[in-house]
Amino acid sequence: MPTPAAPPPFAAPSLDVATPPPPRTTADGAIRIEGLKRVTADAAGTLTPASGGLRSDLWQGTPGPIALRLLALLPAAPDSQGMRGLQRRMLLSSGPAPADLPGEGAMLAARAERLLAMGALDELMTLAGAVPGRADDPALARSFAEAALALGEDATACGHRDAVASRADDRFWVKLGVLCDLSRGDAAKAELGTRLLGEIGEQDPLLQEAVQAAVAGRAGGPNRLAGAEPLHLAAARIAKMPIDPDVAMIDSLPVLVALSRGIGDPPFAARLAAAERAERAGAVSAQALIELYAEIAVEAGPVDGALRVAEADQTAYARGLLWRTAEMNGDSGQRARVIRTALELSEDGSSWRQTARLFAPLIRRLTIDPAAEPLAPDAIRILVAAGEPAAARPWLEWLRTRVEAGSPEARTALRRLWVMARIGGGDLLVPYREASVAAWWDDLRDASPEDASNLGGAALTLLDALGAPIGVDAWRGLAAAPSTILYEAPTAAFRNGVAAGAEAGRLAETVALATAGFGEVPLHDLDPTAVAGVVRALRRLGLEDDARRLAGEAAVAYGL
């Protein structure tokens, strides 16, 4: 019988803020002596400014109760990849926490819970190794235990349970005890545990089903794991229950990440679908999904068959088939055709931007020639949406060359792309010129008069937030018709809080207010003035790259 491993070892962090001894001075008052601040758990983190973290005084000026409230409001899946990355860095950054927290470890536990919700399993397990002696903190241990369950590390999870079970009153630990009995092969004791849960009003059909399957010695048909959490996936894995290829009823990002990695032995279709959903939420990288696409068998040759399959069956497998077909085809015109089809099949703005992230590596490798020219506008948008504006420069240069050769199509494309390229790439892609703004506006009014006012307003709002010298008279020409788009916007408390936090230099508070205010609302549904307010705030705090990334994502999402 295997012995549960102890929880991971903990090492002390480098910073913190408990109350130091009172300062002393020498007799003549010339020298002031202050005591060192005691290191506490809430300062722990895995990132420093040198390794991509935020500055170490990120919580300075924010009261502890406010910090905890904001952490609890953070979304699990912001629609902006840039904002998700910024939120993740904030949660992992080391540095002194507020001094007026209700108890030591409260802030660390809140950060860990949000990292778990985001599906940041590897980062959370690394954080577990950077925490000093907090194995007996039930709130913190729960997040670490759930991450371990999702990663298939049952002994580690059970070690956490053993450390806190005598003091914790959360029913989760009772359920974990059932799972630990199951993992040790004691199905009878696990079954008794599920009966006791039922008697205290804690019914858990998914856990009960897994225990019954283990007791009966037969797993039954495929399990869709509707509403499953890491504990349920672990129970199904131990009971050897087959996983249904359809994972649409699973909302937990830790579970989707686990399935994408093959934990629980899901069928390939389930891995692919889970990875696609997790990538869209930012919980797995585009590269991880691409590596699964690479397992799809495709024969080199004409692309028509793959295009027909994808158009008829718009599943994760079909999208992977398009990616593999584009990768396998060395003809730039055919590859461009496949990429354009993948973009056309994207059902909404978030899906389009996911497609952009996935196909960006193929765009970078594509030979820019006349056969690929029809893809040029989309290629530039794709690379800006993927946060790679530098890679879009060759495509812009190609269009400029075509303009010099007398191509009217290239001239029109350049004029229409200018504002998006400026927002997403700044001087790296195009210089700011009032004439270029005017030309873009003229083309927009001619091409889409019904949308011109809304799109023009979004464009100038983002340009202004990035510091472009938008003239005071520029806005008058946009007010040609009443708005036809109903945007969603954060409340006044969030919007004004972002501005005030940035003004005062309160870094983590501002980032938390911004991401919590946006929530999980699709980026294209957010009021451009709210997005611009966050862009301004990030720039004021010195986060220029993050501000530009958000603005570029928004420009693509709005269809600029």
XYZ file of C-alpha atoms in Angstrom:
560
model
C 0.000 0.000 0.000
C 1.627 3.275 -1.051
C 2.314 5.828 1.673
C 1.071 9.359 0.939
C 3.915 11.746 0.311
C 4.346 14.755 2.531
C 3.329 18.116 1.120
C 6.008 19.816 -0.953
C 8.895 21.396 0.989
C 8.577 25.083 1.682
C 11.310 27.683 1.441
C 11.188 31.162 2.907
C 10.458 34.087 0.598
C 12.619 37.153 0.398
C 10.299 39.964 1.425
C 7.568 41.155 3.752
C 5.849 43.479 6.181
C 5.044 42.544 9.739
C 5.458 45.284 12.366
C 9.174 45.890 13.200
C 10.498 46.996 16.584
C 10.218 50.762 17.220
C 13.095 52.851 15.850
C 15.890 54.040 18.138
C 18.347 56.920 17.826
C 21.798 57.557 19.183
C 22.199 59.955 22.114
C 22.983 62.896 19.875
C 20.107 62.012 17.494
C 22.464 61.833 14.548
C 21.797 58.165 13.719
C 18.395 56.476 13.493
C 18.262 52.702 13.975
C 15.246 50.742 12.699
C 14.506 47.046 13.166
C 14.212 44.686 10.220
C 10.725 43.738 9.139
C 9.830 40.084 9.752
C 9.396 37.924 6.709
C 5.826 36.563 6.335
C 4.128 34.211 3.901
C 2.119 36.879 2.086
C 5.298 38.297 0.517
C 6.042 35.024 -1.271
C 6.069 34.866 -5.040
C 7.802 33.182 -7.923
C 8.389 36.316 -10.025
C 10.578 39.343 -9.394
C 10.935 42.454 -11.570
C 14.004 40.820 -13.135
C 12.031 37.687 -14.103
C 8.889 39.337 -15.463
C 7.099 40.198 -12.233
C 5.717 43.565 -11.226
C 7.721 45.920 -9.040
C 8.171 44.742 -5.454
C 6.075 47.544 -3.910
C 3.057 46.564 -5.996
C 0.630 46.613 -3.022
C 1.937 49.788 -1.438
C -0.897 52.138 -0.479
C -3.664 49.519 -0.713
C -5.423 48.529 2.545
C -5.475 44.795 3.266
C -9.289 44.376 3.252
C -9.507 46.185 -0.110
C -6.737 43.987 -1.552
C -8.538 40.801 -0.468
C -11.837 42.010 -1.891
C -10.248 42.839 -5.235
C -8.458 39.486 -5.434
C -11.764 37.686 -4.892
C -13.267 39.600 -7.836
C -10.582 38.660 -10.372
C -11.960 36.726 -13.370
C -10.768 33.227 -14.200
C -10.750 33.861 -17.959
C -10.374 37.491 -19.083
C -11.064 37.757 -22.817
C -7.888 39.783 -23.324
C -4.773 37.619 -23.364
C -2.730 40.673 -22.445
C -4.828 41.404 -19.371
C -4.780 37.751 -18.335
C -0.997 37.749 -18.532
C -0.827 40.919 -16.456
C -3.191 39.440 -13.852
C -1.096 36.270 -13.684
C 2.109 38.283 -13.170
C 0.458 40.259 -10.387
C -0.622 37.088 -8.577
C 2.848 35.550 -8.838
C 4.911 38.648 -8.004
C 6.798 38.715 -4.714
C 6.717 41.782 -2.528
C 5.383 43.148 0.758
C 1.647 42.728 1.258
C -0.525 45.245 3.110
C 0.160 45.367 6.843
C -3.488 45.263 7.960
C -4.501 41.832 6.690
C -6.833 39.817 8.960
C -4.197 37.140 9.447
C -0.889 35.966 8.071
C -1.320 33.970 4.880
C -4.749 35.393 4.011
C -3.483 37.187 0.935
C -1.337 34.286 -0.221
C -4.359 31.972 0.036
C -6.485 34.403 -1.995
C -3.809 34.608 -4.696
C -3.480 30.824 -4.820
C -7.241 30.380 -5.166
C -7.340 32.719 -8.163
C -4.366 31.017 -9.822
C -6.200 27.699 -9.458
C -9.360 29.161 -11.005
C -7.265 30.439 -13.924
C -5.899 26.935 -14.546
C -2.326 28.058 -13.771
C -1.431 24.650 -12.364
C 2.324 24.638 -12.932
C 2.693 28.161 -11.563
C 0.644 27.234 -8.496
C 2.748 24.164 -7.768
C 5.907 26.248 -8.127
C 4.434 28.762 -5.688
C 3.799 25.918 -3.236
C 7.548 25.387 -3.112
C 8.181 29.054 -2.321
C 5.927 29.296 0.729
C 7.392 29.141 4.244
C 5.771 26.539 6.478
C 2.140 27.011 5.494
C 1.274 23.328 5.011
C -1.233 23.539 7.878
C -3.222 26.481 6.471
C -6.492 24.909 5.215
C -7.369 27.743 2.797
C -3.960 27.673 1.136
C -3.593 23.897 1.288
C -6.886 23.425 -0.556
C -5.637 25.252 -3.662
C -2.381 23.313 -3.599
C -4.258 20.023 -3.131
C -6.650 20.713 -6.006
C -3.761 21.596 -8.321
C -2.023 18.353 -7.351
C -5.204 16.364 -8.079
C -5.526 17.980 -11.504
C -1.917 17.051 -12.278
C -2.417 13.446 -11.176
C -0.298 13.830 -8.017
C -2.679 12.109 -5.604
C -0.070 11.407 -2.918
C 0.785 15.106 -2.688
C -2.897 16.030 -2.415
C -3.447 13.435 0.304
C -0.395 14.754 2.145
C -2.012 18.172 2.268
C -5.217 16.555 3.549
C -3.368 14.757 6.333
C -1.763 18.036 7.422
C -5.033 19.930 7.878
C -7.815 17.361 8.348
C -7.896 17.635 12.152
C -8.589 21.389 12.035
C -10.388 22.067 8.757
C -14.186 22.267 8.668
C -14.515 22.489 4.876
C -16.422 19.502 3.434
C -13.846 19.414 0.633
C -11.413 17.678 2.969
C -13.978 14.983 3.753
C -14.392 14.348 0.038
C -10.632 14.308 -0.424
C -10.440 11.728 2.352
C -12.809 9.538 0.314
C -10.596 9.943 -2.722
C -7.470 9.123 -0.720
C -9.124 5.896 0.482
C -9.957 5.131 -3.144
C -6.382 5.796 -4.273
C -5.072 3.422 -1.587
C -7.354 0.697 -2.945
C -9.780 0.743 -0.008
C -12.998 1.018 -2.030
C -15.154 -0.191 0.851
C -13.971 2.627 3.114
C -14.439 5.103 0.274
C -18.011 3.881 -0.207
C -18.681 4.357 3.504
C -17.324 7.877 3.168
C -19.765 8.761 0.391
C -22.647 7.418 2.496
C -21.577 9.620 5.400
C -21.431 12.607 3.047
C -25.007 11.890 2.010
C -26.130 11.672 5.622
C -24.749 15.144 6.366
C -26.453 16.586 3.287
C -23.363 16.757 1.078
C -24.485 14.818 -1.978
C -21.835 14.563 -4.706
C -23.129 12.425 -7.596
C -19.878 12.537 -9.564
C -17.776 11.335 -6.640
C -20.366 8.744 -5.709
C -20.491 7.406 -9.278
C -16.706 6.995 -9.351
C -16.686 5.199 -5.999
C -19.489 2.851 -7.107
C -17.593 2.089 -10.314
C -14.511 1.206 -8.268
C -16.543 -0.972 -5.887
C -18.283 -2.782 -8.769
C -15.055 -3.191 -10.690
C -16.588 -1.914 -13.901
C -16.518 1.668 -15.112
C -19.564 1.725 -17.410
C -19.964 4.000 -20.415
C -18.146 7.251 -21.192
C -18.523 9.928 -18.508
C -19.110 13.542 -19.596
C -18.026 14.829 -16.162
C -20.573 17.655 -16.293
C -19.550 20.261 -13.738
C -16.455 18.298 -12.705
C -13.742 19.744 -10.477
C -10.191 18.331 -10.086
C -11.328 15.949 -7.327
C -13.944 14.409 -9.633
C -11.458 13.977 -12.469
C -9.073 12.289 -10.052
C -11.822 9.958 -8.818
C -12.791 9.028 -12.391
C -9.127 8.410 -13.208
C -8.607 6.149 -10.184
C -11.817 4.224 -11.007
C -10.640 3.948 -14.640
C -13.841 5.518 -15.936
C -13.719 6.383 -19.656
C -14.011 10.091 -20.538
C -16.578 11.200 -23.109
C -15.061 13.060 -26.096
C -17.591 15.864 -25.548
C -16.228 18.130 -22.812
C -18.688 20.986 -23.354
C -20.239 20.515 -19.897
C -16.912 21.000 -18.095
C -16.289 24.584 -16.979
C -13.355 24.120 -14.609
C -10.152 25.381 -16.213
C -7.953 23.111 -14.040
C -9.928 20.107 -15.327
C -9.706 21.277 -18.947
C -5.954 21.807 -18.589
C -5.570 18.330 -17.100
C -7.570 16.705 -19.901
C -5.563 18.588 -22.524
C -2.442 16.952 -21.067
C -3.978 13.493 -21.248
C -4.500 13.097 -17.489
C -7.294 10.592 -16.946
C -6.552 8.960 -20.311
C -9.192 10.895 -22.280
C -9.710 10.118 -25.979
C -7.860 12.364 -28.406
C -11.031 14.250 -29.333
C -11.545 15.185 -25.670
C -7.915 16.299 -25.308
C -8.228 18.463 -28.406
C -11.543 20.039 -27.405
C -10.332 20.663 -23.849
C -7.099 22.217 -25.078
C -8.953 24.507 -27.477
C -11.284 25.775 -24.741
C -8.410 26.180 -22.289
C -6.289 28.050 -24.846
C -9.100 30.472 -25.576
C -9.277 31.197 -21.845
C -5.499 31.582 -21.670
C -4.979 28.542 -19.438
C -2.790 26.681 -21.950
C -0.455 28.146 -24.533
C -1.147 28.264 -28.250
C 1.948 26.106 -28.667
C 0.446 23.374 -26.469
C -2.646 23.251 -28.693
C -0.500 23.300 -31.828
C 1.415 20.280 -30.509
C -1.885 18.399 -30.364
C -2.735 19.546 -33.887
C 0.571 18.002 -34.975
C -0.810 14.550 -34.109
C -3.527 14.821 -36.776
C -2.579 12.819 -39.850
C -2.729 14.789 -43.109
C -1.525 13.893 -46.575
C 0.276 16.515 -48.607
C -1.589 17.598 -51.713
C -4.734 19.523 -52.692
C -6.434 21.370 -49.849
C -10.024 21.080 -51.094
C -10.848 17.991 -49.058
C -9.748 19.573 -45.782
C -11.696 22.741 -46.595
C -14.879 20.746 -47.219
C -14.484 18.817 -43.952
C -13.911 21.989 -41.947
C -16.869 23.799 -43.492
C -19.199 20.866 -42.802
C -17.954 19.946 -39.328
C -16.734 22.939 -37.338
C -15.208 21.046 -34.428
C -11.840 21.305 -32.713
C -10.682 18.410 -34.887
C -11.732 20.215 -38.074
C -9.864 23.355 -37.025
C -6.824 21.238 -36.246
C -7.161 19.638 -39.681
C -7.018 23.081 -41.283
C -3.913 23.964 -39.296
C -2.144 20.744 -40.300
C -3.197 21.181 -43.926
C -1.756 24.693 -43.982
C 1.430 23.498 -42.320
C 1.918 20.622 -44.743
C 1.285 22.654 -47.875
C 4.386 24.418 -49.141
C 2.546 26.406 -51.804
C 2.099 29.925 -50.416
C -1.150 30.511 -52.303
C -2.730 27.269 -51.049
C -1.541 27.874 -47.498
C -2.994 31.377 -47.600
C -6.279 29.955 -48.859
C -6.497 27.544 -45.919
C -5.701 30.277 -43.397
C -8.356 32.577 -44.836
C -10.917 29.763 -44.602
C -10.016 29.162 -40.943
C -10.588 32.867 -40.235
C -13.907 32.888 -42.095
C -15.150 29.928 -40.039
C -14.437 31.690 -36.731
C -17.844 32.171 -35.147
C -17.097 35.315 -33.117
C -14.428 37.843 -32.229
C -12.848 35.744 -29.484
C -12.684 32.758 -31.834
C -11.096 34.914 -34.563
C -8.375 36.086 -32.194
C -7.736 32.510 -31.073
C -7.390 31.488 -34.726
C -4.949 34.380 -35.149
C -2.767 33.150 -32.276
C -2.722 29.612 -33.655
C -1.956 30.528 -37.248
C 0.544 33.288 -36.460
C 3.517 30.839 -36.575
C 2.475 29.743 -40.080
C 2.064 33.366 -41.175
C 5.614 34.100 -40.034
C 6.919 31.232 -42.174
C 4.828 32.096 -45.218
C 6.668 33.337 -48.305
C 5.324 36.791 -49.181
C 4.715 36.677 -52.914
C 1.896 37.530 -55.363
C 0.125 34.234 -54.585
C -0.131 35.191 -50.898
C -1.016 38.848 -51.506
C -4.787 38.403 -50.835
C -3.889 37.321 -47.300
C -1.811 40.441 -46.551
C -4.493 42.480 -44.694
C -5.492 39.490 -42.575
C -1.840 38.568 -41.984
C -1.182 42.008 -40.493
C -4.278 41.796 -38.285
C -3.360 38.254 -37.224
C 0.129 39.236 -36.120
C -1.067 42.326 -34.240
C -3.808 40.281 -32.542
C -1.193 37.680 -31.548
C 0.952 40.386 -29.946
C 3.648 40.153 -32.637
C 3.578 43.532 -34.415
C 7.234 43.294 -35.458
C 6.386 40.235 -37.571
C 3.766 42.303 -39.436
C 6.355 44.754 -40.815
C 7.356 42.645 -43.861
C 3.697 42.412 -44.876
C 3.273 46.179 -44.615
C 6.450 46.682 -46.629
C 5.095 44.306 -49.272
C 1.899 46.343 -49.548
C 3.930 49.567 -49.840
C 5.926 47.994 -52.656
C 2.712 47.043 -54.407
C 1.389 50.591 -54.011
C 4.540 51.936 -55.674
C 3.906 49.458 -58.478
C 0.480 51.029 -59.002
C -1.822 48.529 -57.269
C -5.094 50.231 -56.246
C -6.046 47.237 -54.073
C -2.826 47.558 -52.087
C -3.358 51.321 -51.678
C -6.851 50.766 -50.297
C -5.642 48.005 -47.976
C -2.872 50.197 -46.571
C -5.206 53.114 -45.920
C -7.733 50.895 -44.133
C -5.092 49.084 -42.080
C -3.312 52.208 -40.919
C -5.228 52.875 -37.699
C -5.103 49.249 -36.517
C -1.377 49.066 -37.309
C -0.741 52.330 -35.466
C -2.671 51.232 -32.376
C -1.131 47.760 -32.225
C 2.409 48.580 -33.312
C 3.041 52.296 -32.903
C 6.126 53.683 -34.648
C 7.352 50.120 -35.136
C 4.750 49.707 -37.889
C 3.624 53.157 -39.049
C 4.389 56.770 -38.066
C 1.603 58.975 -36.795
C 0.323 61.415 -39.408
C -2.893 63.402 -39.362
C -3.174 62.845 -43.116
C -3.210 59.082 -42.518
C -6.014 59.452 -39.964
C -8.013 61.532 -42.445
C -7.447 59.043 -45.274
C -8.518 56.154 -43.042
C -11.656 58.025 -42.005
C -12.589 58.868 -45.608
C -12.236 55.222 -46.655
C -14.227 54.033 -43.644
C -17.136 56.373 -44.383
C -17.195 55.254 -48.012
C -16.893 51.532 -47.264
C -19.123 51.268 -44.176
C -21.164 54.432 -43.592
C -23.483 52.773 -41.070
C -20.561 51.690 -38.842
C -18.238 54.623 -39.450
C -19.232 56.690 -36.422
C -18.816 53.819 -33.941
C -15.580 52.521 -35.451
C -14.148 56.009 -35.789
C -14.929 56.735 -32.156
C -13.266 53.496 -31.016
C -10.181 54.215 -33.117
C -9.667 57.800 -31.931
C -10.355 56.814 -28.323
C -7.618 54.169 -28.391
C -5.195 56.427 -30.275
C -5.764 59.192 -27.757
C -5.174 56.789 -24.836
C -1.844 55.830 -26.395
C -0.755 59.457 -26.520
C -1.463 60.328 -30.167
C -2.027 64.060 -30.736
C -5.730 63.810 -31.559
C -6.971 67.322 -32.279
C -9.846 68.784 -30.294
C -11.942 69.094 -33.426
C -11.496 65.461 -34.535
C -14.462 64.213 -32.527
C -17.039 66.526 -34.111
C -16.877 64.790 -37.462
C -17.625 61.421 -35.880
C -20.992 62.420 -34.447
C -22.866 61.773 -37.679
C -25.498 59.383 -36.321
C -26.714 57.922 -33.022
C -24.716 54.981 -31.729
C -25.893 51.628 -33.094
C -23.797 49.449 -30.753
C -24.736 48.653 -27.168
C -21.458 48.230 -25.317
C -20.956 46.842 -21.828
C -18.938 48.927 -19.398
C -17.538 48.530 -15.884
C -19.357 50.488 -13.190
C -18.241 53.965 -12.199
C -16.534 52.509 -9.104
C -14.219 50.388 -11.261
C -13.580 53.012 -13.943
C -12.847 55.818 -11.517
C -10.922 53.450 -9.276
C -8.595 52.549 -12.137
C -7.873 56.210 -12.849
C -7.400 57.078 -9.176
C -5.183 54.054 -8.525
C -2.924 54.911 -11.440
C -2.757 58.554 -10.339
C -1.601 57.440 -6.883
C 0.826 54.836 -8.252
C -0.995 51.890 -6.644
C 0.090 49.232 -9.122
C -1.576 45.979 -8.035
C -4.771 47.753 -7.010
C -5.077 49.357 -10.457
C -4.424 46.094 -12.306
C -6.937 44.250 -10.114
C -9.614 46.911 -10.606
C -9.070 46.835 -14.372
C -9.285 43.055 -14.808
C -12.138 42.706 -12.304
C -14.018 45.524 -14.026
C -13.727 43.831 -17.423
C -14.587 40.418 -15.968
C -15.078 37.797 -18.685
C -17.032 40.089 -21.028
C -15.943 39.544 -24.654
C -13.471 42.260 -25.589
C -15.489 43.390 -28.599
C -18.473 44.051 -26.294
C -16.569 46.359 -23.936
C -17.052 50.107 -24.194
C -13.961 51.505 -25.994
C -13.760 54.383 -23.505
C -13.443 51.849 -20.660
C -10.659 50.009 -22.501
C -8.959 53.330 -23.228
C -9.147 54.236 -19.534
C -7.240 51.079 -18.651
C -4.708 51.729 -21.435
C -4.061 55.209 -19.997
C -3.734 53.842 -16.474
C -1.237 51.156 -17.508
C 0.868 53.719 -19.340
C 0.855 55.997 -16.298
C 2.164 53.088 -14.219
C 4.999 52.440 -16.688
C 3.418 49.338 -18.256
C 3.725 50.597 -21.839
C 4.004 47.169 -23.458
C 0.937 45.876 -21.611
C -1.025 48.984 -22.600
C -0.076 48.585 -26.271
C -0.954 44.871 -26.217
C -4.425 45.556 -24.804
C -5.045 48.379 -27.281
C -3.969 46.199 -30.204
C -6.213 43.336 -29.127
C -9.112 45.757 -28.759
C -8.499 47.322 -32.180
C -8.709 43.906 -33.825
C -11.714 42.908 -31.710
C -13.641 46.044 -32.757
C -12.909 45.312 -36.428
C -10.642 48.298 -37.070
